[in-house]
């Protein structure tokens, strides 16, 4: 395809299509650059279940070893497990081989610093500089290390979470839970985790050696099978994870997806009731989080889109929780990253403490309609388009943190250029679908210069 | 010294900036493309950098859609055997072989288990330089397979080439220095099956070298020093990837590597008469052994590929070099130290000691030396010798080899360093000394560009 570039080197790591742009040479060089950045020492390495995992992981290990790092291979593990383990063993860094919610032909490297946090913007920039410089301090043969294996990462990760929730209370509710792990990194861990919480588990996507049976992004249109399973089995709740199990979507007992925007709102409502404090979310996250925070008199801090921005703000504000509307829940006391296991535990604990169904629990929070549209827009036209939008809404409450967002008391509309494609994403959220549609249409007209 | 040597027989270098994982991945990709994404048997030696190199090779082969059959830590002859048994498209050994711990290398084996010959090696190099590699998409990637049964079958294969009963009857005590390489576990089982008692030294596969790995006399001093305490009938040194053998007598005398081929040849030719192939630098002792069996000796340029190719062409029963590497033909497609050790044990099965067997061989004094020579003068220096010895009708297939009734001389450029190597062998010490002295003096002058003699 002329003009299409499948390689993306950015703040969240390196991503490409296997057999096209994500070559072992490139992966090896990035790993060598990362090892140069961290310095010699143990580096934990995990992967999701993609068929390209072994090729990419071996290239990662070769690059790390060549600059004096000692890879600790965690095997197939969720991304949050890599970050949790990194902190537990005091590694100098971590790499997860996963393209997360992207389709199976993709793979990627996510890089974590010694604090277990995905590299911050300036750190990622330094890594990229080292890569582009292309000069790595290779160690002599007799000083290169070996690859260690550590299969305890999942156990330790789950133990941390189980120790933080009221297991007995959840067990007493004897919930029947339907899961869809998408044959991803959590295929073995999720059933074990839920069984430890006394749940009866019925599941889909539990074959870690098979390709993804669905698009891994846990959005409603990809969850038809799980919804059918819930209805067939009469489950109390359904959980869907993406390929590396950092994100979670919830489906109700009737087999209706709540939408991935509800995951953070449900978890936040449960956490804030016990631990009030500021909540952090990115600018694109549903305003349900504002309603939940207001219920407990807590402020909401918005950040630019990108997990690391949310994590940084959480730490700066000492927030008990934060996250993203894509189903990412972050509880810093448990793990400094999006963690679908943390999200499941909190939502089950909330459900166990609530006298009613997951649908009724969800209805404790106001509902909104959210609509999205992608407007084709070349890189040179982005600036003028956003300026037109700003001018049109000059007297309205503007938020210019990331793109342009206009926030009214019960609705908002936003235009953000995509990081990866020549488009502007227009999003609106309002009490009704019609209102949201009208807002998207109006903003699109301003953007296009109508 | 050059830190990287890319040639038709493989790629070899000092691990670090020169022999780096990206280079290894590129070569693995080139090889994966050459085998058209077919199955490849992979093994590695025990040195530390082989872990890094192994990961790089696996990544490169997998990216081309190859099925990687990983033998893990394995000697080169086992990899070669598995390539043939598993009908793989090729084999790859990650081993610095006899080079010191700073080095590592990739040896490429074709579907017949043999190192790539010059023609095919060129193809691989062209592919490497073109950077045009086969790349499988996600659905075309294959998993990593293992083949643990190959160890047992390889040992059976080695035993099948030996007179097991004769060796068993001797109940020999054999001290072996493995240099912490790949052969410790295999040799333990092999010697048990041969009814021998193994007295192991440096037998852990840790890759920590107590001495340089080439089985030369100097490097066998540790083993020789222990012989009197071990009360062994025989001492043997096997290099890290199991292709070369060195020998020490019961009286703790380390033998030159030149003895390995003639000692192994006697029992082989006794049971399976046929031609022997060796290189131009190897001692004439093999000629005496072959002549006693009524068999011819053919000589080739230096290099395992050359002697094996010629050996197969001549339907030889043995091919080897003075460096201690010997292949039993037509079965073996690489030098095989364990099988060679088996032949030496078979030679002793009649009751003779190793020193006794050595005593039966003619004693030809040999001298080896080298002279530093700038690369731009190497060709002229060799040319000078070619003219100088023109009336003796020298063999010029690899440097220059001159043969007289009572001596021979081999002069060649080193493959790895800007050196002229000089080897002289003669019937008497005096003749060897005189010839070597003359040639070294000439070589020193030729190496500085002087044509005066």
PDB file of N, CA, C and O in Angstrom, chain B residues 92-133:
ATOM      1  N   UNK B  92      22.730 -25.193  11.829  1.00  0.00           N
ATOM      2  CA  UNK B  92      23.504 -24.024  12.215  1.00  0.00           C
ATOM      3  C   UNK B  92      24.116 -24.290  13.588  1.00  0.00           C
ATOM      4  O   UNK B  92      23.402 -24.631  14.528  1.00  0.00           O
ATOM      5  N   UNK B  93      25.437 -24.168  13.652  1.00  0.00           N
ATOM      6  CA  UNK B  93      26.130 -24.343  14.930  1.00  0.00           C
ATOM      7  C   UNK B  93      26.663 -22.991  15.364  1.00  0.00           C
ATOM      8  O   UNK B  93      27.324 -22.303  14.596  1.00  0.00           O
ATOM      9  N   UNK B  94      26.311 -22.621  16.580  1.00  0.00           N
ATOM     10  CA  UNK B  94      26.823 -21.383  17.124  1.00  0.00           C
ATOM     11  C   UNK B  94      27.977 -21.759  18.047  1.00  0.00           C
ATOM     12  O   UNK B  94      27.752 -22.207  19.172  1.00  0.00           O
ATOM     13  N   UNK B  95      29.186 -21.626  17.540  1.00  0.00           N
ATOM     14  CA  UNK B  95      30.337 -22.045  18.331  1.00  0.00           C
ATOM     15  C   UNK B  95      31.605 -21.340  17.896  1.00  0.00           C
ATOM     16  O   UNK B  95      31.870 -21.184  16.706  1.00  0.00           O
ATOM     17  N   UNK B  96      32.369 -20.932  18.874  1.00  0.00           N
ATOM     18  CA  UNK B  96      33.684 -20.380  18.591  1.00  0.00           C
ATOM     19  C   UNK B  96      34.715 -21.481  18.436  1.00  0.00           C
ATOM     20  O   UNK B  96      35.894 -21.201  18.257  1.00  0.00           O
ATOM     21  N   UNK B  97      34.255 -22.744  18.537  1.00  0.00           N
ATOM     22  CA  UNK B  97      35.110 -23.912  18.326  1.00  0.00           C
ATOM     23  C   UNK B  97      36.426 -23.800  19.104  1.00  0.00           C
ATOM     24  O   UNK B  97      36.413 -23.603  20.302  1.00  0.00           O
ATOM     25  N   UNK B  98      37.557 -23.908  18.401  1.00  0.00           N
ATOM     26  CA  UNK B  98      38.854 -23.910  19.087  1.00  0.00           C
ATOM     27  C   UNK B  98      39.349 -22.503  19.410  1.00  0.00           C
ATOM     28  O   UNK B  98      40.388 -22.350  20.026  1.00  0.00           O
ATOM     29  N   UNK B  99      38.611 -21.453  18.992  1.00  0.00           N
ATOM     30  CA  UNK B  99      39.069 -20.085  19.282  1.00  0.00           C
ATOM     31  C   UNK B  99      38.852 -19.738  20.750  1.00  0.00           C
ATOM     32  O   UNK B  99      37.998 -20.319  21.414  1.00  0.00           O
ATOM     33  N   UNK B 100      39.577 -18.747  21.240  1.00  0.00           N
ATOM     34  CA  UNK B 100      39.495 -18.438  22.675  1.00  0.00           C
ATOM     35  C   UNK B 100      38.160 -17.788  23.029  1.00  0.00           C
ATOM     36  O   UNK B 100      37.337 -17.514  22.156  1.00  0.00           O
ATOM     37  N   UNK B 101      37.956 -17.550  24.323  1.00  0.00           N
ATOM     38  CA  UNK B 101      36.636 -17.200  24.850  1.00  0.00           C
ATOM     39  C   UNK B 101      36.076 -15.892  24.298  1.00  0.00           C
ATOM     40  O   UNK B 101      34.868 -15.656  24.358  1.00  0.00           O
ATOM     41  N   UNK B 102      36.933 -15.043  23.768  1.00  0.00           N
ATOM     42  CA  UNK B 102      36.419 -13.775  23.245  1.00  0.00           C
ATOM     43  C   UNK B 102      35.678 -13.967  21.936  1.00  0.00           C
ATOM     44  O   UNK B 102      34.885 -13.133  21.531  1.00  0.00           O
ATOM     45  N   UNK B 103      35.950 -15.061  21.268  1.00  0.00           N
ATOM     46  CA  UNK B 103      35.409 -15.285  19.928  1.00  0.00           C
ATOM     47  C   UNK B 103      34.110 -16.061  19.935  1.00  0.00           C
ATOM     48  O   UNK B 103      33.813 -16.794  20.862  1.00  0.00           O
ATOM     49  N   UNK B 104      33.369 -15.899  18.846  1.00  0.00           N
ATOM     50  CA  UNK B 104      32.274 -16.817  18.567  1.00  0.00           C
ATOM     51  C   UNK B 104      32.084 -16.870  17.054  1.00  0.00           C
ATOM     52  O   UNK B 104      32.703 -16.087  16.338  1.00  0.00           O
ATOM     53  N   UNK B 105      31.261 -17.799  16.606  1.00  0.00           N
ATOM     54  CA  UNK B 105      31.129 -17.976  15.166  1.00  0.00           C
ATOM     55  C   UNK B 105      29.851 -18.717  14.816  1.00  0.00           C
ATOM     56  O   UNK B 105      29.246 -19.366  15.664  1.00  0.00           O
ATOM     57  N   UNK B 106      29.452 -18.584  13.567  1.00  0.00           N
ATOM     58  CA  UNK B 106      28.340 -19.357  13.017  1.00  0.00           C
ATOM     59  C   UNK B 106      28.897 -20.317  11.992  1.00  0.00           C
ATOM     60  O   UNK B 106      29.621 -19.904  11.081  1.00  0.00           O
ATOM     61  N   UNK B 107      28.594 -21.612  12.163  1.00  0.00           N
ATOM     62  CA  UNK B 107      28.947 -22.601  11.147  1.00  0.00           C
ATOM     63  C   UNK B 107      27.651 -23.008  10.477  1.00  0.00           C
ATOM     64  O   UNK B 107      26.700 -23.406  11.147  1.00  0.00           O
ATOM     65  N   UNK B 108      27.630 -22.943   9.161  1.00  0.00           N
ATOM     66  CA  UNK B 108      26.414 -23.289   8.424  1.00  0.00           C
ATOM     67  C   UNK B 108      26.554 -24.680   7.816  1.00  0.00           C
ATOM     68  O   UNK B 108      27.562 -24.982   7.187  1.00  0.00           O
ATOM     69  N   UNK B 109      25.547 -25.510   8.017  1.00  0.00           N
ATOM     70  CA  UNK B 109      25.552 -26.864   7.457  1.00  0.00           C
ATOM     71  C   UNK B 109      24.440 -26.990   6.424  1.00  0.00           C
ATOM     72  O   UNK B 109      23.321 -26.499   6.639  1.00  0.00           O
ATOM     73  N   UNK B 110      24.732 -27.645   5.333  1.00  0.00           N
ATOM     74  CA  UNK B 110      23.732 -27.888   4.303  1.00  0.00           C
ATOM     75  C   UNK B 110      22.843 -29.064   4.670  1.00  0.00           C
ATOM     76  O   UNK B 110      23.013 -29.681   5.726  1.00  0.00           O
ATOM     77  N   UNK B 111      21.877 -29.419   3.811  1.00  0.00           N
ATOM     78  CA  UNK B 111      20.948 -30.513   4.124  1.00  0.00           C
ATOM     79  C   UNK B 111      21.652 -31.863   4.258  1.00  0.00           C
ATOM     80  O   UNK B 111      21.091 -32.790   4.837  1.00  0.00           O
ATOM     81  N   UNK B 112      22.894 -31.982   3.757  1.00  0.00           N
ATOM     82  CA  UNK B 112      23.656 -33.229   3.915  1.00  0.00           C
ATOM     83  C   UNK B 112      24.460 -33.224   5.215  1.00  0.00           C
ATOM     84  O   UNK B 112      25.191 -34.157   5.498  1.00  0.00           O
ATOM     85  N   UNK B 113      24.333 -32.152   6.019  1.00  0.00           N
ATOM     86  CA  UNK B 113      25.030 -32.083   7.293  1.00  0.00           C
ATOM     87  C   UNK B 113      26.454 -31.587   7.176  1.00  0.00           C
ATOM     88  O   UNK B 113      27.179 -31.514   8.166  1.00  0.00           O
ATOM     89  N   UNK B 114      26.866 -31.260   5.956  1.00  0.00           N
ATOM     90  CA  UNK B 114      28.229 -30.813   5.717  1.00  0.00           C
ATOM     91  C   UNK B 114      28.297 -29.289   5.734  1.00  0.00           C
ATOM     92  O   UNK B 114      27.329 -28.620   5.386  1.00  0.00           O
ATOM     93  N   UNK B 115      29.441 -28.740   6.126  1.00  0.00           N
ATOM     94  CA  UNK B 115      29.604 -27.294   6.026  1.00  0.00           C
ATOM     95  C   UNK B 115      29.428 -26.873   4.573  1.00  0.00           C
ATOM     96  O   UNK B 115      29.825 -27.592   3.657  1.00  0.00           O
ATOM     97  N   UNK B 116      28.853 -25.701   4.379  1.00  0.00           N
ATOM     98  CA  UNK B 116      28.574 -25.245   3.024  1.00  0.00           C
ATOM     99  C   UNK B 116      29.860 -25.202   2.214  1.00  0.00           C
ATOM    100  O   UNK B 116      30.886 -24.750   2.699  1.00  0.00           O
ATOM    101  N   UNK B 117      29.792 -25.667   0.972  1.00  0.00           N
ATOM    102  CA  UNK B 117      30.978 -25.578   0.130  1.00  0.00           C
ATOM    103  C   UNK B 117      31.095 -24.172  -0.456  1.00  0.00           C
ATOM    104  O   UNK B 117      30.230 -23.326  -0.265  1.00  0.00           O
ATOM    105  N   UNK B 118      32.198 -23.935  -1.166  1.00  0.00           N
ATOM    106  CA  UNK B 118      32.518 -22.576  -1.603  1.00  0.00           C
ATOM    107  C   UNK B 118      31.388 -21.962  -2.422  1.00  0.00           C
ATOM    108  O   UNK B 118      31.003 -20.812  -2.218  1.00  0.00           O
ATOM    109  N   UNK B 119      30.818 -22.751  -3.304  1.00  0.00           N
ATOM    110  CA  UNK B 119      29.807 -22.220  -4.209  1.00  0.00           C
ATOM    111  C   UNK B 119      28.563 -21.786  -3.445  1.00  0.00           C
ATOM    112  O   UNK B 119      28.044 -20.689  -3.631  1.00  0.00           O
ATOM    113  N   UNK B 120      28.104 -22.666  -2.578  1.00  0.00           N
ATOM    114  CA  UNK B 120      26.911 -22.373  -1.800  1.00  0.00           C
ATOM    115  C   UNK B 120      27.201 -21.254  -0.798  1.00  0.00           C
ATOM    116  O   UNK B 120      26.363 -20.394  -0.542  1.00  0.00           O
ATOM    117  N   UNK B 121      28.422 -21.286  -0.238  1.00  0.00           N
ATOM    118  CA  UNK B 121      28.817 -20.235   0.694  1.00  0.00           C
ATOM    119  C   UNK B 121      28.747 -18.864   0.039  1.00  0.00           C
ATOM    120  O   UNK B 121      28.319 -17.886   0.668  1.00  0.00           O
ATOM    121  N   UNK B 122      29.127 -18.789  -1.223  1.00  0.00           N
ATOM    122  CA  UNK B 122      29.039 -17.519  -1.961  1.00  0.00           C
ATOM    123  C   UNK B 122      27.592 -17.051  -2.068  1.00  0.00           C
ATOM    124  O   UNK B 122      27.281 -15.876  -1.906  1.00  0.00           O
ATOM    125  N   UNK B 123      26.707 -18.032  -2.341  1.00  0.00           N
ATOM    126  CA  UNK B 123      25.285 -17.698  -2.457  1.00  0.00           C
ATOM    127  C   UNK B 123      24.776 -17.082  -1.167  1.00  0.00           C
ATOM    128  O   UNK B 123      24.046 -16.090  -1.170  1.00  0.00           O
ATOM    129  N   UNK B 124      25.197 -17.694  -0.048  1.00  0.00           N
ATOM    130  CA  UNK B 124      24.756 -17.206   1.255  1.00  0.00           C
ATOM    131  C   UNK B 124      25.296 -15.796   1.498  1.00  0.00           C
ATOM    132  O   UNK B 124      24.579 -14.915   1.986  1.00  0.00           O
ATOM    133  N   UNK B 125      26.554 -15.577   1.152  1.00  0.00           N
ATOM    134  CA  UNK B 125      27.155 -14.254   1.329  1.00  0.00           C
ATOM    135  C   UNK B 125      26.436 -13.201   0.489  1.00  0.00           C
ATOM    136  O   UNK B 125      26.179 -12.090   0.958  1.00  0.00           O
ATOM    137  N   UNK B 126      26.126 -13.564  -0.754  1.00  0.00           N
ATOM    138  CA  UNK B 126      25.403 -12.623  -1.614  1.00  0.00           C
ATOM    139  C   UNK B 126      24.061 -12.264  -0.988  1.00  0.00           C
ATOM    140  O   UNK B 126      23.637 -11.116  -0.993  1.00  0.00           O
ATOM    141  N   UNK B 127      23.408 -13.287  -0.439  1.00  0.00           N
ATOM    142  CA  UNK B 127      22.110 -13.054   0.199  1.00  0.00           C
ATOM    143  C   UNK B 127      22.286 -12.116   1.402  1.00  0.00           C
ATOM    144  O   UNK B 127      21.515 -11.180   1.591  1.00  0.00           O
ATOM    145  N   UNK B 128      23.318 -12.366   2.190  1.00  0.00           N
ATOM    146  CA  UNK B 128      23.592 -11.507   3.350  1.00  0.00           C
ATOM    147  C   UNK B 128      23.829 -10.068   2.906  1.00  0.00           C
ATOM    148  O   UNK B 128      23.257  -9.127   3.455  1.00  0.00           O
ATOM    149  N   UNK B 129      24.637  -9.900   1.881  1.00  0.00           N
ATOM    150  CA  UNK B 129      24.961  -8.541   1.453  1.00  0.00           C
ATOM    151  C   UNK B 129      23.762  -7.844   0.819  1.00  0.00           C
ATOM    152  O   UNK B 129      23.624  -6.637   0.925  1.00  0.00           O
ATOM    153  N   UNK B 130      22.887  -8.624   0.190  1.00  0.00           N
ATOM    154  CA  UNK B 130      21.735  -8.004  -0.482  1.00  0.00           C
ATOM    155  C   UNK B 130      20.690  -7.516   0.515  1.00  0.00           C
ATOM    156  O   UNK B 130      19.875  -6.670   0.194  1.00  0.00           O
ATOM    157  N   UNK B 131      20.707  -8.059   1.723  1.00  0.00           N
ATOM    158  CA  UNK B 131      19.708  -7.731   2.740  1.00  0.00           C
ATOM    159  C   UNK B 131      18.284  -8.046   2.273  1.00  0.00           C
ATOM    160  O   UNK B 131      17.323  -7.499   2.787  1.00  0.00           O
ATOM    161  N   UNK B 132      18.175  -8.900   1.289  1.00  0.00           N
ATOM    162  CA  UNK B 132      16.855  -9.246   0.765  1.00  0.00           C
ATOM    163  C   UNK B 132      16.460 -10.586   1.374  1.00  0.00           C
ATOM    164  O   UNK B 132      16.787 -11.640   0.849  1.00  0.00           O
ATOM    165  N   UNK B 133      15.770 -10.528   2.510  1.00  0.00           N
ATOM    166  CA  UNK B 133      15.492 -11.736   3.283  1.00  0.00           C
ATOM    167  C   UNK B 133      14.022 -12.129   3.204  1.00  0.00           C
ATOM    168  O   UNK B 133      13.143 -11.274   3.159  1.00  0.00           O
TER     169      UNK B 133
END
